[in-house]
Coordinates of C-alpha atoms and ligand atoms in Angstrom, one line a residue:
M1 CA 127.3 103.6 79.6
L2 CA 124.9 102.2 77.4
I3 CA 123.0 98.8 78.0
H4 CA 121.6 97.6 74.7
S5 CA 120.4 94.8 73.1
A6 CA 117.9 94.5 75.2
S7 CA 115.0 91.3 74.4
Q8 CA 112.6 93.9 75.2
L9 CA 112.7 97.3 76.9
L10 CA 109.7 97.9 79.2
T11 CA 110.0 101.4 79.6
L12 CA 106.6 102.2 81.8
A13 CA 107.3 105.7 80.0
G14 CA 103.9 108.0 80.0
G15 CA 102.9 108.8 83.9
P16 CA 101.2 106.7 86.7
Q17 CA 98.6 104.6 85.2
R18 CA 94.8 104.9 86.4
G19 CA 92.1 102.6 85.8
D20 CA 92.2 100.5 82.5
R21 CA 95.6 102.2 81.1
L22 CA 97.1 100.0 83.4
G23 CA 99.9 97.9 81.9
Q24 CA 101.2 99.8 79.4
L25 CA 104.8 98.8 79.3
E26 CA 105.4 100.9 76.4
I27 CA 108.6 98.3 75.0
I28 CA 111.0 98.9 72.6
P29 CA 112.4 95.1 71.6
D30 CA 115.7 95.1 70.9
G31 CA 116.2 98.0 73.3
A32 CA 118.8 100.5 74.7
V33 CA 119.6 102.7 77.3
L34 CA 121.8 105.7 77.8
V35 CA 122.9 106.3 80.8
E36 CA 125.1 108.9 82.3
D37 CA 126.2 109.3 86.5
E38 CA 123.3 108.7 88.1
Q39 CA 121.2 109.9 85.3
I40 CA 119.3 108.5 82.1
L41 CA 120.3 110.1 79.2
A42 CA 118.5 108.2 76.2
V43 CA 116.1 105.6 76.0
G44 CA 115.6 103.6 72.2
T45 CA 116.3 101.1 70.4
T46 CA 119.9 99.4 70.0
Q47 CA 120.6 100.4 66.2
A48 CA 119.5 104.2 66.8
L49 CA 121.7 105.0 70.2
R50 CA 125.0 102.7 69.5
S51 CA 125.5 104.8 65.8
A52 CA 124.4 107.9 68.4
Y53 CA 127.0 107.0 71.0
P54 CA 129.6 105.1 69.7
D55 CA 132.1 105.4 71.8
E56 CA 130.2 104.3 75.1
P57 CA 131.4 101.6 77.1
A58 CA 128.7 99.0 76.8
V59 CA 126.9 96.8 78.9
D60 CA 125.1 93.7 76.7
A61 CA 121.7 92.5 77.5
Y62 CA 121.6 90.2 74.8
G63 CA 118.4 88.2 75.4
K64 CA 117.3 89.9 78.3
V65 CA 114.1 91.7 79.6
V66 CA 115.4 95.6 81.0
M67 CA 113.0 97.1 83.3
P68 CA 112.9 99.7 86.4
G69 CA 113.9 99.0 89.0
F70 CA 111.2 97.8 91.7
V71 CA 110.0 100.5 93.9
D72 CA 108.6 98.9 96.8
P73 CA 105.9 101.6 98.6
H74 CA 105.0 99.7 101.5
T75 CA 107.2 97.9 104.5
H76 CA 108.0 97.9 108.0
A77 CA 111.6 96.7 106.9
I78 CA 112.9 98.0 110.5
W79 CA 112.6 96.1 113.6
A80 CA 114.4 93.8 116.1
G81 CA 113.5 90.4 117.0
D82 CA 111.6 87.3 116.3
R83 CA 108.6 86.1 115.8
S84 CA 108.4 82.7 114.5
A85 CA 106.8 81.1 117.2
E86 CA 103.4 84.1 116.5
F87 CA 103.4 81.9 113.0
E88 CA 103.0 78.8 114.2
L89 CA 100.7 80.6 117.1
R90 CA 98.6 81.2 113.8
L91 CA 98.6 78.1 112.5
Q92 CA 97.1 76.4 115.5
G93 CA 94.3 78.5 114.8
K94 CA 94.5 81.9 116.8
T95 CA 94.0 85.3 114.9
Y96 CA 96.4 88.1 114.4
L97 CA 93.8 90.2 116.0
E98 CA 93.7 88.1 118.9
I99 CA 97.7 88.2 119.2
L100 CA 97.8 91.6 119.2
E101 CA 94.7 91.7 122.1
A102 CA 97.1 90.2 124.4
G103 CA 100.0 91.8 123.9
G104 CA 101.7 89.6 121.5
G105 CA 102.1 90.7 117.9
I106 CA 103.5 94.0 117.0
I107 CA 103.8 95.4 120.4
S108 CA 106.5 91.9 120.7
T109 CA 108.0 93.2 118.4
V110 CA 107.8 97.2 120.3
R111 CA 109.6 95.4 123.3
A112 CA 112.5 93.9 121.0
T113 CA 113.2 97.0 119.4
R114 CA 112.9 99.4 122.1
T115 CA 115.4 97.3 123.8
S116 CA 117.7 96.7 121.8
S117 CA 120.8 99.8 120.5
L118 CA 121.4 101.8 117.6
D119 CA 123.6 99.3 116.0
K120 CA 121.6 96.0 116.6
L121 CA 119.0 97.5 114.8
L122 CA 120.9 98.8 112.4
N123 CA 122.5 95.2 112.1
E124 CA 119.6 93.1 111.8
T125 CA 118.0 95.6 109.5
R126 CA 121.4 95.6 107.0
P127 CA 120.5 92.1 105.6
R128 CA 116.7 92.2 104.8
L129 CA 117.8 95.9 103.0
W130 CA 120.4 93.4 100.8
T131 CA 118.1 91.1 100.0
M132 CA 115.3 93.5 98.6
F133 CA 117.9 95.4 96.2
N134 CA 118.9 91.7 95.2
H135 CA 116.1 91.2 94.4
G136 CA 115.4 94.3 92.6
T137 CA 113.8 96.9 94.8
T138 CA 115.9 100.0 94.2
T139 CA 113.5 102.1 96.0
A140 CA 111.8 101.4 99.3
E141 CA 109.3 103.1 101.6
V142 CA 110.2 102.3 105.6
K143 CA 108.1 103.1 108.5
T144 CA 109.0 103.5 112.1
G145 CA 106.4 102.0 114.1
Y146 CA 107.9 99.9 116.7
G147 CA 109.1 102.1 119.1
L148 CA 105.5 104.0 120.1
R149 CA 107.5 106.6 122.3
T150 CA 108.9 109.7 121.2
A151 CA 113.2 109.0 121.5
A152 CA 112.0 105.3 120.3
E153 CA 110.1 106.2 117.2
L154 CA 113.1 108.8 116.7
R155 CA 115.8 106.4 117.3
M156 CA 114.0 104.2 114.8
M157 CA 114.0 107.0 112.2
Q158 CA 117.6 108.1 113.0
A159 CA 118.9 104.2 111.7
L160 CA 116.1 105.1 108.5
L161 CA 118.4 108.0 107.5
I162 CA 121.7 106.0 108.2
L163 CA 120.8 103.4 105.9
N164 CA 119.4 105.2 104.0
G165 CA 123.0 107.0 103.7
E166 CA 125.0 103.4 103.3
G167 CA 122.8 103.2 100.5
P168 CA 122.6 101.4 97.5
L169 CA 118.7 100.7 98.6
E170 CA 117.1 103.9 98.3
I171 CA 114.6 104.5 101.7
V172 CA 111.7 106.7 101.5
P173 CA 110.7 107.4 105.2
T174 CA 107.4 106.8 107.2
F175 CA 106.8 107.4 110.5
M176 CA 104.3 105.3 112.0
G177 CA 103.7 106.2 116.0
A178 CA 100.6 105.6 115.3
H179 CA 101.2 101.4 114.7
A180 CA 99.7 100.5 117.7
I181 CA 98.6 102.1 121.3
A182 CA 101.6 101.9 123.1
P183 CA 101.5 99.2 125.8
E184 CA 101.7 101.5 128.6
F185 CA 98.2 103.5 127.2
R186 CA 96.3 100.2 126.7
E187 CA 93.6 101.9 129.0
R188 CA 93.7 105.2 127.6
P189 CA 94.2 105.2 124.0
D190 CA 92.8 108.3 123.4
D191 CA 95.9 110.2 125.6
Y192 CA 98.3 108.1 123.6
T193 CA 96.3 109.8 120.2
N194 CA 97.0 112.6 121.5
L195 CA 100.5 112.2 122.3
V196 CA 101.3 111.3 118.5
S197 CA 99.7 114.3 118.0
Y198 CA 100.1 117.3 120.3
T199 CA 103.9 116.2 121.2
M200 CA 105.6 112.8 119.1
L201 CA 104.2 115.0 115.5
P202 CA 106.2 118.7 116.3
I203 CA 108.7 117.0 118.2
L204 CA 109.8 115.1 115.0
K205 CA 109.1 117.6 112.7
D206 CA 111.8 120.0 114.6
W207 CA 114.3 116.9 114.7
W208 CA 114.0 116.7 110.9
E209 CA 114.8 120.0 109.9
Q210 CA 118.0 119.7 111.3
Q211 CA 118.7 116.5 109.1
A212 CA 120.4 118.1 106.2
P213 CA 120.0 116.4 103.0
F214 CA 116.4 115.5 103.8
D215 CA 114.1 118.5 101.9
R216 CA 111.3 116.8 101.3
L217 CA 109.3 115.9 105.1
P218 CA 109.3 111.9 106.1
F219 CA 105.3 110.3 105.5
V220 CA 102.9 110.1 108.4
D221 CA 101.1 107.0 108.5
V222 CA 98.4 105.3 111.1
F223 CA 96.9 101.9 111.3
C224 CA 92.8 102.7 111.0
E225 CA 92.0 100.0 112.6
T226 CA 90.2 97.7 115.5
G227 CA 92.2 96.8 118.6
A228 CA 94.6 99.8 117.0
F229 CA 93.2 103.3 116.3
S230 CA 89.8 104.4 115.5
L231 CA 88.1 106.0 112.1
E232 CA 88.2 109.6 114.9
Q233 CA 91.7 108.3 116.4
S234 CA 92.8 107.9 112.6
R235 CA 91.1 111.5 111.5
Q236 CA 93.2 113.5 114.5
I237 CA 96.4 112.1 113.8
L238 CA 96.8 112.7 109.8
V239 CA 94.5 115.8 110.1
R240 CA 97.0 116.9 112.4
S241 CA 99.9 115.8 110.6
K242 CA 98.6 117.1 107.8
E243 CA 98.6 121.1 109.3
L244 CA 101.9 120.1 109.7
G245 CA 103.1 120.0 106.7
F246 CA 103.3 115.9 106.6
P247 CA 102.1 114.1 103.4
L248 CA 99.6 111.0 104.7
K249 CA 99.1 107.4 103.8
I250 CA 96.9 104.7 106.2
H251 CA 96.6 101.2 106.5
A252 CA 92.7 100.8 105.7
D253 CA 90.6 97.9 106.1
E254 CA 93.1 94.8 107.1
F255 CA 90.8 93.2 109.1
D256 CA 87.8 95.6 109.4
N257 CA 86.1 98.2 107.2
L258 CA 86.2 101.3 109.4
G259 CA 85.9 103.8 106.1
G260 CA 90.0 104.7 106.5
A261 CA 89.8 104.5 102.4
S262 CA 87.4 107.3 102.1
L263 CA 89.4 109.3 104.8
A264 CA 92.6 109.3 103.1
A265 CA 90.2 110.5 100.2
E266 CA 89.4 113.1 101.6
L267 CA 92.5 113.6 103.1
G268 CA 94.4 114.3 100.3
A269 CA 96.6 111.2 101.7
T270 CA 99.3 110.2 99.0
S271 CA 98.0 106.4 99.3
A272 CA 95.7 104.3 101.5
D273 CA 97.1 100.3 101.9
H274 CA 96.1 97.0 102.5
L275 CA 92.4 97.1 101.3
V276 CA 91.2 94.2 101.3
V277 CA 87.4 94.4 103.6
T278 CA 87.4 98.1 101.4
S279 CA 83.3 98.7 100.3
A280 CA 81.9 100.1 97.3
E281 CA 81.4 103.3 98.6
D282 CA 85.2 103.5 99.7
I283 CA 86.5 102.2 95.8
R284 CA 84.1 105.0 94.9
A285 CA 85.7 107.9 96.9
L286 CA 89.5 106.5 96.5
A287 CA 89.0 106.1 92.5
H288 CA 87.9 109.7 92.3
S289 CA 90.7 111.0 94.7
E290 CA 94.3 111.5 94.0
T291 CA 95.2 108.6 96.6
V292 CA 96.9 105.9 95.0
A293 CA 95.2 101.9 96.6
V294 CA 98.5 99.7 97.6
S295 CA 97.3 96.7 97.3
L296 CA 99.6 94.4 99.1
P297 CA 98.8 90.8 98.6
C298 CA 101.9 89.4 100.6
T299 CA 99.9 89.7 103.8
P300 CA 96.8 87.5 103.2
F301 CA 99.3 85.3 101.7
G302 CA 101.2 85.5 104.9
L303 CA 98.2 85.2 107.0
A304 CA 97.0 82.1 105.0
E305 CA 93.6 84.3 104.8
P306 CA 91.6 83.7 101.4
H307 CA 90.5 87.3 100.6
Y308 CA 92.4 89.9 98.8
T309 CA 92.4 92.8 97.3
P310 CA 89.4 93.9 94.8
A311 CA 91.4 94.9 92.4
G312 CA 88.8 94.8 89.5
Q313 CA 86.8 96.9 91.0
I314 CA 89.4 99.4 91.9
L315 CA 90.7 99.5 88.0
E316 CA 86.7 99.5 86.9
Q317 CA 86.2 102.6 88.9
G318 CA 89.3 104.2 87.5
G319 CA 91.8 103.8 90.3
L320 CA 95.4 104.3 91.0
L321 CA 96.3 100.7 91.6
A322 CA 99.7 99.9 93.0
I323 CA 101.2 96.8 94.8
A324 CA 103.9 96.5 98.0
T325 CA 105.1 93.8 100.0
D326 CA 104.5 94.6 103.0
L327 CA 107.9 93.3 104.9
N328 CA 107.0 93.1 108.3
P329 CA 107.8 90.3 110.9
G330 CA 104.1 89.6 111.9
T331 CA 101.9 89.5 108.6
A332 CA 104.2 89.1 105.9
W333 CA 108.2 88.6 105.7
C334 CA 108.9 89.0 102.5
E335 CA 111.7 91.0 100.8
S336 CA 110.5 90.4 97.0
M337 CA 108.5 91.9 94.9
Q338 CA 109.3 89.2 92.0
F339 CA 106.6 87.5 94.8
A340 CA 104.5 89.8 94.9
I341 CA 104.2 90.0 91.3
A342 CA 103.3 86.6 91.3
L343 CA 100.5 86.5 93.8
A344 CA 98.6 89.6 92.4
C345 CA 99.0 88.0 88.9
R346 CA 97.1 85.3 90.9
Y347 CA 94.7 86.8 93.7
L348 CA 94.2 90.4 92.3
H349 CA 93.6 89.0 89.0
L350 CA 96.5 91.5 87.1
T351 CA 97.9 89.9 84.1
P352 CA 101.9 90.6 84.0
A353 CA 102.0 93.7 82.4
Q354 CA 99.8 95.4 84.8
A355 CA 101.5 93.6 88.0
I356 CA 104.5 95.5 86.6
A357 CA 103.1 99.4 86.2
A358 CA 101.5 98.6 89.6
A359 CA 105.1 97.8 90.9
T360 CA 107.2 100.6 89.4
I361 CA 105.3 103.7 88.1
N362 CA 102.2 102.8 90.0
A363 CA 104.6 102.3 92.8
A364 CA 107.0 105.3 93.0
A365 CA 102.9 107.1 92.3
A366 CA 102.3 106.0 95.8
I367 CA 105.3 107.5 98.1
D368 CA 104.6 110.5 95.5
R369 CA 108.3 110.0 93.0
S370 CA 107.4 109.1 90.2
D371 CA 108.8 112.5 89.1
T372 CA 112.4 111.1 89.5
I373 CA 111.3 107.1 89.5
G374 CA 109.6 104.1 88.3
S375 CA 110.3 104.5 84.7
I376 CA 112.7 104.2 81.5
E377 CA 112.9 107.4 80.5
A378 CA 115.8 110.5 80.0
G379 CA 115.9 112.2 82.6
K380 CA 115.0 110.3 85.3
Q381 CA 117.3 108.6 87.6
A382 CA 118.9 105.3 86.4
D383 CA 117.4 102.9 87.8
L384 CA 117.4 99.7 86.2
L385 CA 117.0 95.8 86.3
I386 CA 118.4 93.2 84.1
L387 CA 116.6 90.2 84.0
N388 CA 117.9 86.2 83.7
V389 CA 114.4 86.0 80.6
S390 CA 113.4 87.5 77.6
D391 CA 110.0 87.7 77.9
Y392 CA 108.6 90.4 80.5
R393 CA 105.9 87.7 81.7
H394 CA 108.0 85.0 83.3
L395 CA 107.4 87.8 85.5
G396 CA 104.1 86.8 87.8
Y397 CA 104.5 83.5 85.6
R398 CA 107.3 82.6 88.2
F399 CA 108.0 82.8 91.5
G400 CA 109.8 82.0 94.5
T401 CA 113.8 82.2 92.7
N402 CA 115.3 85.2 92.0
L403 CA 115.1 86.7 88.4
V404 CA 117.3 89.8 89.0
Q405 CA 120.5 89.1 87.0
T406 CA 122.0 92.7 87.3
V407 CA 121.0 95.7 89.6
I408 CA 121.9 99.3 88.3
K409 CA 121.1 102.1 90.9
K410 CA 121.9 105.4 90.3
G411 CA 124.1 104.5 87.8
H412 CA 126.6 102.3 89.6
I413 CA 126.2 98.4 88.9
Y414 CA 125.6 95.7 90.9
H415 CA 125.5 92.1 90.0
V416 CA 123.8 90.0 91.7
Ligands
NIG1 O1 100.9 96.4 107.9 N1 98.6 96.1 110.0 C1 99.5 96.3 110.7 N2 101.1 96.5 110.3 C2 101.7 95.5 109.8 C3 102.1 94.4 110.5 C4 102.9 94.6 111.7 C5 103.6 94.0 112.6 O2 102.7 93.2 112.3 O3 104.4 93.4 112.9 C6 100.7 95.5 108.3 O4 100.3 93.7 108.4
FE2 FE1 101.8 97.5 106.7

């Protein structure tokens, strides 16, 4: 199939974009892409590809932007239950950490998730995944973390594998047994930390090795935060994970600075996420590492808080910056990377081109998939979007509506 006549074909070719290189869209005007089966075969101008491949079935993208599918590298898209009442409490002045401390927040979703059947969990999650897909996300990282017990965490993982199998959204799974201290361990956080480190992780590893089509181990993530896991507890879990061969992620500096970002850099984590109250020293450590800094602008927006990731400092220091939605029932119920881009332009002060690179090729790097997705290059997976606009800057500039017309996932066409 030949997708042709795009007003702007954003290829994002050339790999992840560090520091001031961020924002290189590598645009081909009047661009075309040749797709065969699940793969991109060739990329070029309409004229060049049409004469080289005259007999291919054509998809006319005249006057439209064609770009790589969005990669959402941080979500908690799987859960059961409802937290709308909590939103109201927050509007009346309660803080997120106060609600968590009082046994609400994450723990209220844990109660609902533990008691729901696998089917109920799948049925509540599936529509969110479709909403993500229809808004242009072709691959999403999704975390467990509302089970906080071995069996309940594995059931969430099982559900993620089932949902990934159903498609079309491709799911990159993360184990987050360390999302909060399980309620039974409220007074014994070190015991829960040991349970995650020495019981859950080895069981997960054995279980995983029996899940046939998944060759790569899932990520392990820890919520390093006041009221969740201390820096030392986070270190214990991540070091243990690393010993077992799991790739690492961390939630750091969402509310308090505990040093989680520097820990991520030290341990060679794939990403460090949130990064709102990150110190200059942490930023330097991150920028001098391979760890991707993932900003989640929907979260302060969702919490109506005024502070966002100091993206300018991260880029100045030469860091690798990505953005994600953080889709979750507590702080940011947002399925749309387009909205994350709109916020990133306003509050991280990124240009649309920078935000688009952060949402595609750099987001792919944040889940260690930049060799197969995140750009339009020969040999990569055919995950593409056709937008209803002729200039890419409409992403960021416009918000609250969906600019995606067509999603192409592994070469299959879905009209939105
Ligand atoms: O990234 N901070 C921890 N996890 C989520 C919130 C999850 C929840 O409140 O259910 C976040 O903001
Ligand atoms: Fe999160």
